[in-house]
Amino acid sequence: MDIRIYKLTDKNLAPFELMLLADPSREMIEEYLVKGTCFVVENDNEDVIGCYVLKSNSPVEVEIMNIAVAERYQGKGVGKQMLEHANNYAKQSGYQQIVIATANSSMYQLYLYQKIGFEMLRIERDFFVNHYSDKIEENGIPTKHKVVLGKDL
Ligand code: COA
């Protein structure tokens, strides 16, 4: 599938419904969207089918705060291409490390990120218990801990 990835200049056009797939908290999304840079993915028909947000944590470290692909386009390699794009953009911008966080229960994400070279850095225990009011689970596993993965650029 042919896709085009570009930086969104008007943050008011950020695809919230996609970002909510990756993060159920609209409040948190709004917070990192202000500080970060949003990239969107368009298909041949100019439909927005994916997005990711990059935020600088320090002069050397950048974080992928949100990455999402519309449900009907998942599993077709779009996520992988966005992660490669983020990697290249961060490297060209002079960062030395790129990080991404997910949940202990996000088995597919943990698989995908490690497959393309991210390694586990640390676990923030009970992050989801403390920051999200609803009890959540995925793949039959309670969503409790935040797993931070990183890759040297
Ligand atoms: N289960 C297991 N593996 C799967 C899969 C599934 N349901 N769907 C795809 N894969 C595999 C692909 O086969 C591919 O592996 P391969 O290289 O060995 O063939 C690999 O995962 C990459 O898949 P890709 O198609 O690039 O991923 P994607 O376009 O679906 O994007 C996400 C990945 C996570 C961004 C996307 O699924 C998504 O938006 N999920 C909901 C939001 C979310 O959870 N965001 C991340 C928050 S941390």
PDB file of C-alpha atoms and ligand atoms in Angstrom:
ATOM      1  CA  MET A   1       0.000   0.000   0.000  1.00  0.00           C
ATOM      2  CA  ASP A   2       1.324   3.451  -0.963  1.00  0.00           C
ATOM      3  CA  ILE A   3       1.324   5.860   1.951  1.00  0.00           C
ATOM      4  CA  ARG A   4       2.550   9.383   2.593  1.00  0.00           C
ATOM      5  CA  ILE A   5       3.773  10.504   6.023  1.00  0.00           C
ATOM      6  CA  TYR A   6       3.916  14.219   6.777  1.00  0.00           C
ATOM      7  CA  LYS A   7       4.190  16.644   9.676  1.00  0.00           C
ATOM      8  CA  LEU A   8       0.896  18.228  10.699  1.00  0.00           C
ATOM      9  CA  THR A   9       1.284  22.011  10.810  1.00  0.00           C
ATOM     10  CA  ASP A  10      -2.171  22.746  12.241  1.00  0.00           C
ATOM     11  CA  LYS A  11      -2.596  20.771  15.469  1.00  0.00           C
ATOM     12  CA  ASN A  12      -6.332  21.519  15.423  1.00  0.00           C
ATOM     13  CA  LEU A  13      -6.494  18.954  12.618  1.00  0.00           C
ATOM     14  CA  ALA A  14      -4.936  16.197  14.752  1.00  0.00           C
ATOM     15  CA  PRO A  15      -6.887  12.929  14.295  1.00  0.00           C
ATOM     16  CA  PHE A  16      -8.218  12.467  17.835  1.00  0.00           C
ATOM     17  CA  GLU A  17     -10.322   9.425  17.047  1.00  0.00           C
ATOM     18  CA  LEU A  18      -7.139   7.618  15.946  1.00  0.00           C
ATOM     19  CA  MET A  19      -5.097   8.794  18.913  1.00  0.00           C
ATOM     20  CA  LEU A  20      -7.792   7.547  21.279  1.00  0.00           C
ATOM     21  CA  LEU A  21      -7.083   4.019  19.982  1.00  0.00           C
ATOM     22  CA  ALA A  22      -3.626   4.258  21.529  1.00  0.00           C
ATOM     23  CA  ASP A  23      -4.479   6.301  24.618  1.00  0.00           C
ATOM     24  CA  PRO A  24      -7.950   6.430  26.210  1.00  0.00           C
ATOM     25  CA  SER A  25      -7.201   9.733  27.967  1.00  0.00           C
ATOM     26  CA  ARG A  26      -8.162  12.748  25.849  1.00  0.00           C
ATOM     27  CA  GLU A  27      -6.684  14.970  28.549  1.00  0.00           C
ATOM     28  CA  MET A  28      -3.254  13.372  28.296  1.00  0.00           C
ATOM     29  CA  ILE A  29      -3.360  13.454  24.477  1.00  0.00           C
ATOM     30  CA  GLU A  30      -4.109  17.190  24.516  1.00  0.00           C
ATOM     31  CA  GLU A  31      -1.206  17.750  26.887  1.00  0.00           C
ATOM     32  CA  TYR A  32       1.460  16.015  24.795  1.00  0.00           C
ATOM     33  CA  LEU A  33       0.032  17.274  21.521  1.00  0.00           C
ATOM     34  CA  VAL A  34       0.786  20.855  22.608  1.00  0.00           C
ATOM     35  CA  LYS A  35       4.402  20.020  23.424  1.00  0.00           C
ATOM     36  CA  GLY A  36       5.024  17.518  20.631  1.00  0.00           C
ATOM     37  CA  THR A  37       4.991  17.178  16.850  1.00  0.00           C
ATOM     38  CA  CYS A  38       2.213  15.218  15.167  1.00  0.00           C
ATOM     39  CA  PHE A  39       2.787  13.226  11.982  1.00  0.00           C
ATOM     40  CA  VAL A  40      -0.054  11.798   9.939  1.00  0.00           C
ATOM     41  CA  VAL A  41      -0.244   9.031   7.357  1.00  0.00           C
ATOM     42  CA  GLU A  42      -2.382   9.314   4.260  1.00  0.00           C
ATOM     43  CA  ASN A  43      -3.260   6.591   1.785  1.00  0.00           C
ATOM     44  CA  ASP A  44      -3.764   6.999  -2.001  1.00  0.00           C
ATOM     45  CA  ASN A  45      -7.247   8.473  -1.426  1.00  0.00           C
ATOM     46  CA  GLU A  46      -5.826  11.090   0.974  1.00  0.00           C
ATOM     47  CA  ASP A  47      -7.641   9.464   3.896  1.00  0.00           C
ATOM     48  CA  VAL A  48      -5.801   9.850   7.189  1.00  0.00           C
ATOM     49  CA  ILE A  49      -5.150   6.255   8.256  1.00  0.00           C
ATOM     50  CA  GLY A  50      -2.507   6.675  10.932  1.00  0.00           C
ATOM     51  CA  CYS A  51      -0.615   9.100  13.120  1.00  0.00           C
ATOM     52  CA  TYR A  52       2.131   9.401  15.677  1.00  0.00           C
ATOM     53  CA  VAL A  53       3.318  12.103  18.073  1.00  0.00           C
ATOM     54  CA  LEU A  54       6.975  12.792  18.895  1.00  0.00           C
ATOM     55  CA  LYS A  55       7.953  14.763  21.993  1.00  0.00           C
ATOM     56  CA  SER A  56      11.384  15.868  23.113  1.00  0.00           C
ATOM     57  CA  ASN A  57      12.266  14.659  26.636  1.00  0.00           C
ATOM     58  CA  SER A  58      15.758  16.213  26.663  1.00  0.00           C
ATOM     59  CA  PRO A  59      18.325  17.412  24.088  1.00  0.00           C
ATOM     60  CA  VAL A  60      19.319  13.764  23.550  1.00  0.00           C
ATOM     61  CA  GLU A  61      16.057  11.832  23.987  1.00  0.00           C
ATOM     62  CA  VAL A  62      12.815  11.905  22.033  1.00  0.00           C
ATOM     63  CA  GLU A  63       9.667   9.896  22.804  1.00  0.00           C
ATOM     64  CA  ILE A  64       6.923   8.467  20.620  1.00  0.00           C
ATOM     65  CA  MET A  65       3.935   9.506  22.754  1.00  0.00           C
ATOM     66  CA  ASN A  66       1.178   8.032  20.611  1.00  0.00           C
ATOM     67  CA  ILE A  67       1.098   5.785  17.558  1.00  0.00           C
ATOM     68  CA  ALA A  68      -2.075   4.522  15.936  1.00  0.00           C
ATOM     69  CA  VAL A  69      -3.354   3.011  12.710  1.00  0.00           C
ATOM     70  CA  ALA A  70      -7.066   2.975  11.780  1.00  0.00           C
ATOM     71  CA  GLU A  71      -8.471  -0.453  12.582  1.00  0.00           C
ATOM     72  CA  ARG A  72      -9.165  -1.539   9.007  1.00  0.00           C
ATOM     73  CA  TYR A  73      -5.562  -0.701   8.000  1.00  0.00           C
ATOM     74  CA  GLN A  74      -3.845  -2.447  10.902  1.00  0.00           C
ATOM     75  CA  GLY A  75      -1.579  -5.408  10.222  1.00  0.00           C
ATOM     76  CA  LYS A  76      -0.546  -4.126   6.757  1.00  0.00           C
ATOM     77  CA  GLY A  77       2.859  -2.704   7.679  1.00  0.00           C
ATOM     78  CA  VAL A  78       1.769   0.918   8.264  1.00  0.00           C
ATOM     79  CA  GLY A  79       2.799   0.903  11.940  1.00  0.00           C
ATOM     80  CA  LYS A  80       6.214  -0.447  11.061  1.00  0.00           C
ATOM     81  CA  GLN A  81       6.716   2.276   8.421  1.00  0.00           C
ATOM     82  CA  MET A  82       5.703   4.970  10.923  1.00  0.00           C
ATOM     83  CA  LEU A  83       8.212   3.646  13.471  1.00  0.00           C
ATOM     84  CA  GLU A  84      10.949   3.715  10.808  1.00  0.00           C
ATOM     85  CA  HIS A  85       9.916   7.264   9.883  1.00  0.00           C
ATOM     86  CA  ALA A  86      10.071   8.349  13.543  1.00  0.00           C
ATOM     87  CA  ASN A  87      13.483   6.711  13.899  1.00  0.00           C
ATOM     88  CA  ASN A  88      14.878   8.540  10.835  1.00  0.00           C
ATOM     89  CA  TYR A  89      13.305  11.878  11.732  1.00  0.00           C
ATOM     90  CA  ALA A  90      14.694  11.705  15.288  1.00  0.00           C
ATOM     91  CA  LYS A  91      18.157  10.745  14.052  1.00  0.00           C
ATOM     92  CA  GLN A  92      18.220  13.581  11.505  1.00  0.00           C
ATOM     93  CA  SER A  93      17.094  15.979  14.236  1.00  0.00           C
ATOM     94  CA  GLY A  94      20.189  15.061  16.270  1.00  0.00           C
ATOM     95  CA  TYR A  95      18.676  12.930  19.032  1.00  0.00           C
ATOM     96  CA  GLN A  96      20.697  10.018  20.400  1.00  0.00           C
ATOM     97  CA  GLN A  97      17.872   7.872  21.714  1.00  0.00           C
ATOM     98  CA  ILE A  98      14.226   7.247  20.852  1.00  0.00           C
ATOM     99  CA  VAL A  99      11.871   5.777  23.459  1.00  0.00           C
ATOM    100  CA  ILE A 100       8.342   4.415  23.439  1.00  0.00           C
ATOM    101  CA  ALA A 101       6.149   3.205  26.271  1.00  0.00           C
ATOM    102  CA  THR A 102       3.456   0.587  26.293  1.00  0.00           C
ATOM    103  CA  ALA A 103       1.602  -1.569  28.794  1.00  0.00           C
ATOM    104  CA  ASN A 104       2.590  -4.932  30.276  1.00  0.00           C
ATOM    105  CA  SER A 105      -0.558  -6.346  28.629  1.00  0.00           C
ATOM    106  CA  SER A 106       0.089  -4.968  25.105  1.00  0.00           C
ATOM    107  CA  MET A 107       1.558  -8.184  23.720  1.00  0.00           C
ATOM    108  CA  TYR A 108       1.425  -7.228  20.040  1.00  0.00           C
ATOM    109  CA  GLN A 109       3.031  -3.823  20.650  1.00  0.00           C
ATOM    110  CA  LEU A 110       5.771  -5.392  22.791  1.00  0.00           C
ATOM    111  CA  TYR A 111       6.411  -7.837  19.943  1.00  0.00           C
ATOM    112  CA  LEU A 112       6.463  -5.161  17.231  1.00  0.00           C
ATOM    113  CA  TYR A 113       8.696  -2.682  19.071  1.00  0.00           C
ATOM    114  CA  GLN A 114      11.268  -5.319  20.066  1.00  0.00           C
ATOM    115  CA  LYS A 115      11.269  -6.806  16.581  1.00  0.00           C
ATOM    116  CA  ILE A 116      12.418  -3.486  15.116  1.00  0.00           C
ATOM    117  CA  GLY A 117      15.162  -2.983  17.672  1.00  0.00           C
ATOM    118  CA  PHE A 118      13.658  -1.327  20.754  1.00  0.00           C
ATOM    119  CA  GLU A 119      14.891  -2.836  24.031  1.00  0.00           C
ATOM    120  CA  MET A 120      13.246  -2.738  27.458  1.00  0.00           C
ATOM    121  CA  LEU A 121      14.698   0.029  29.639  1.00  0.00           C
ATOM    122  CA  ARG A 122      12.479   0.131  32.709  1.00  0.00           C
ATOM    123  CA  ILE A 123       9.081  -0.642  34.211  1.00  0.00           C
ATOM    124  CA  GLU A 124       6.947   1.943  35.992  1.00  0.00           C
ATOM    125  CA  ARG A 125       4.905  -0.248  38.286  1.00  0.00           C
ATOM    126  CA  ASP A 126       1.159   0.445  38.651  1.00  0.00           C
ATOM    127  CA  PHE A 127       1.313   3.409  36.245  1.00  0.00           C
ATOM    128  CA  PHE A 128      -2.051   2.506  34.652  1.00  0.00           C
ATOM    129  CA  VAL A 129      -3.658   1.719  38.014  1.00  0.00           C
ATOM    130  CA  ASN A 130      -2.664   5.151  39.310  1.00  0.00           C
ATOM    131  CA  HIS A 131      -3.363   7.255  36.186  1.00  0.00           C
ATOM    132  CA  TYR A 132      -6.484   5.719  34.651  1.00  0.00           C
ATOM    133  CA  SER A 133      -9.750   5.452  36.547  1.00  0.00           C
ATOM    134  CA  ASP A 134     -11.226   2.520  34.604  1.00  0.00           C
ATOM    135  CA  LYS A 135      -9.950  -0.980  35.230  1.00  0.00           C
ATOM    136  CA  ILE A 136      -8.508  -2.195  31.947  1.00  0.00           C
ATOM    137  CA  GLU A 137      -7.229  -5.447  30.549  1.00  0.00           C
ATOM    138  CA  GLU A 138      -5.950  -6.717  27.207  1.00  0.00           C
ATOM    139  CA  ASN A 139      -5.362 -10.253  26.020  1.00  0.00           C
ATOM    140  CA  GLY A 140      -6.752 -11.444  29.354  1.00  0.00           C
ATOM    141  CA  ILE A 141      -3.945  -9.681  31.226  1.00  0.00           C
ATOM    142  CA  PRO A 142      -4.627  -6.831  33.699  1.00  0.00           C
ATOM    143  CA  THR A 143      -3.154  -3.560  32.388  1.00  0.00           C
ATOM    144  CA  LYS A 144      -1.070  -2.332  35.311  1.00  0.00           C
ATOM    145  CA  HIS A 145       2.531  -1.481  34.532  1.00  0.00           C
ATOM    146  CA  LYS A 146       4.135   0.841  32.003  1.00  0.00           C
ATOM    147  CA  VAL A 147       7.025  -0.696  30.046  1.00  0.00           C
ATOM    148  CA  VAL A 148       9.504   1.803  28.567  1.00  0.00           C
ATOM    149  CA  LEU A 149      11.525   0.648  25.578  1.00  0.00           C
ATOM    150  CA  GLY A 150      14.343   2.509  23.841  1.00  0.00           C
ATOM    151  CA  LYS A 151      16.631   2.419  20.848  1.00  0.00           C
ATOM    152  CA  ASP A 152      19.983   4.136  20.283  1.00  0.00           C
ATOM    153  CA  LEU A 153      20.022   6.229  17.114  1.00  0.00           C
TER     154      LEU A 153
HETATM  155  N1  COA B   1      -1.087  -9.851  16.166  1.00  0.00           N
HETATM  156  C1  COA B   1       0.221 -10.173  16.064  1.00  0.00           C
HETATM  157  N2  COA B   1       1.052  -9.651  15.122  1.00  0.00           N
HETATM  158  C2  COA B   1       0.519  -8.788  14.245  1.00  0.00           C
HETATM  159  C3  COA B   1      -0.842  -8.433  14.278  1.00  0.00           C
HETATM  160  C4  COA B   1      -1.657  -8.990  15.296  1.00  0.00           C
HETATM  161  N3  COA B   1      -2.958  -8.680  15.429  1.00  0.00           N
HETATM  162  N4  COA B   1      -1.063  -7.545  13.291  1.00  0.00           N
HETATM  163  C5  COA B   1       0.122  -7.367  12.657  1.00  0.00           C
HETATM  164  N5  COA B   1       1.070  -8.133  13.218  1.00  0.00           N
HETATM  165  C6  COA B   1       2.490  -8.203  12.856  1.00  0.00           C
HETATM  166  C7  COA B   1       2.682  -8.026  11.394  1.00  0.00           C
HETATM  167  O1  COA B   1       2.533  -9.276  10.747  1.00  0.00           O
HETATM  168  C8  COA B   1       4.080  -7.510  11.353  1.00  0.00           C
HETATM  169  O2  COA B   1       4.977  -8.546  11.652  1.00  0.00           O
HETATM  170  P1  COA B   1       5.977  -9.081  10.559  1.00  0.00           P
HETATM  171  O3  COA B   1       6.894  -7.921  10.267  1.00  0.00           O
HETATM  172  O4  COA B   1       6.614 -10.215  11.280  1.00  0.00           O
HETATM  173  O5  COA B   1       5.115  -9.462   9.403  1.00  0.00           O
HETATM  174  C9  COA B   1       4.196  -6.570  12.517  1.00  0.00           C
HETATM  175  O6  COA B   1       3.213  -7.066  13.439  1.00  0.00           O
HETATM  176  C10 COA B   1       4.025  -5.105  12.137  1.00  0.00           C
HETATM  177  O7  COA B   1       2.715  -4.863  11.912  1.00  0.00           O
HETATM  178  P2  COA B   1       2.179  -3.527  11.257  1.00  0.00           P
HETATM  179  O8  COA B   1       1.187  -3.940  10.235  1.00  0.00           O
HETATM  180  O9  COA B   1       3.277  -2.623  10.827  1.00  0.00           O
HETATM  181  O10 COA B   1       1.450  -2.843  12.481  1.00  0.00           O
HETATM  182  P3  COA B   1       0.159  -1.893  12.437  1.00  0.00           P
HETATM  183  O11 COA B   1       0.108  -1.127  11.160  1.00  0.00           O
HETATM  184  O12 COA B   1      -1.036  -2.654  12.833  1.00  0.00           O
HETATM  185  O13 COA B   1       0.497  -0.808  13.577  1.00  0.00           O
HETATM  186  C11 COA B   1      -0.089  -0.391  15.877  1.00  0.00           C
HETATM  187  C12 COA B   1       0.782  -1.212  14.897  1.00  0.00           C
HETATM  188  C13 COA B   1       0.208  -0.864  17.286  1.00  0.00           C
HETATM  189  C14 COA B   1       0.290   1.085  15.755  1.00  0.00           C
HETATM  190  C15 COA B   1      -1.583  -0.588  15.489  1.00  0.00           C
HETATM  191  O14 COA B   1      -1.923  -1.941  15.562  1.00  0.00           O
HETATM  192  C16 COA B   1      -2.565   0.212  16.327  1.00  0.00           C
HETATM  193  O15 COA B   1      -2.891   1.351  16.001  1.00  0.00           O
HETATM  194  N6  COA B   1      -3.076  -0.351  17.457  1.00  0.00           N
HETATM  195  C17 COA B   1      -4.036   0.350  18.316  1.00  0.00           C
HETATM  196  C18 COA B   1      -3.386   1.525  19.027  1.00  0.00           C
HETATM  197  C19 COA B   1      -2.179   1.110  19.861  1.00  0.00           C
HETATM  198  O16 COA B   1      -2.237   0.135  20.577  1.00  0.00           O
HETATM  199  N7  COA B   1      -1.086   1.916  19.765  1.00  0.00           N
HETATM  200  C20 COA B   1       0.128   1.666  20.510  1.00  0.00           C
HETATM  201  C21 COA B   1       0.016   2.110  21.903  1.00  0.00           C
HETATM  202  S1  COA B   1       1.503   1.706  22.824  1.00  0.00           S
END
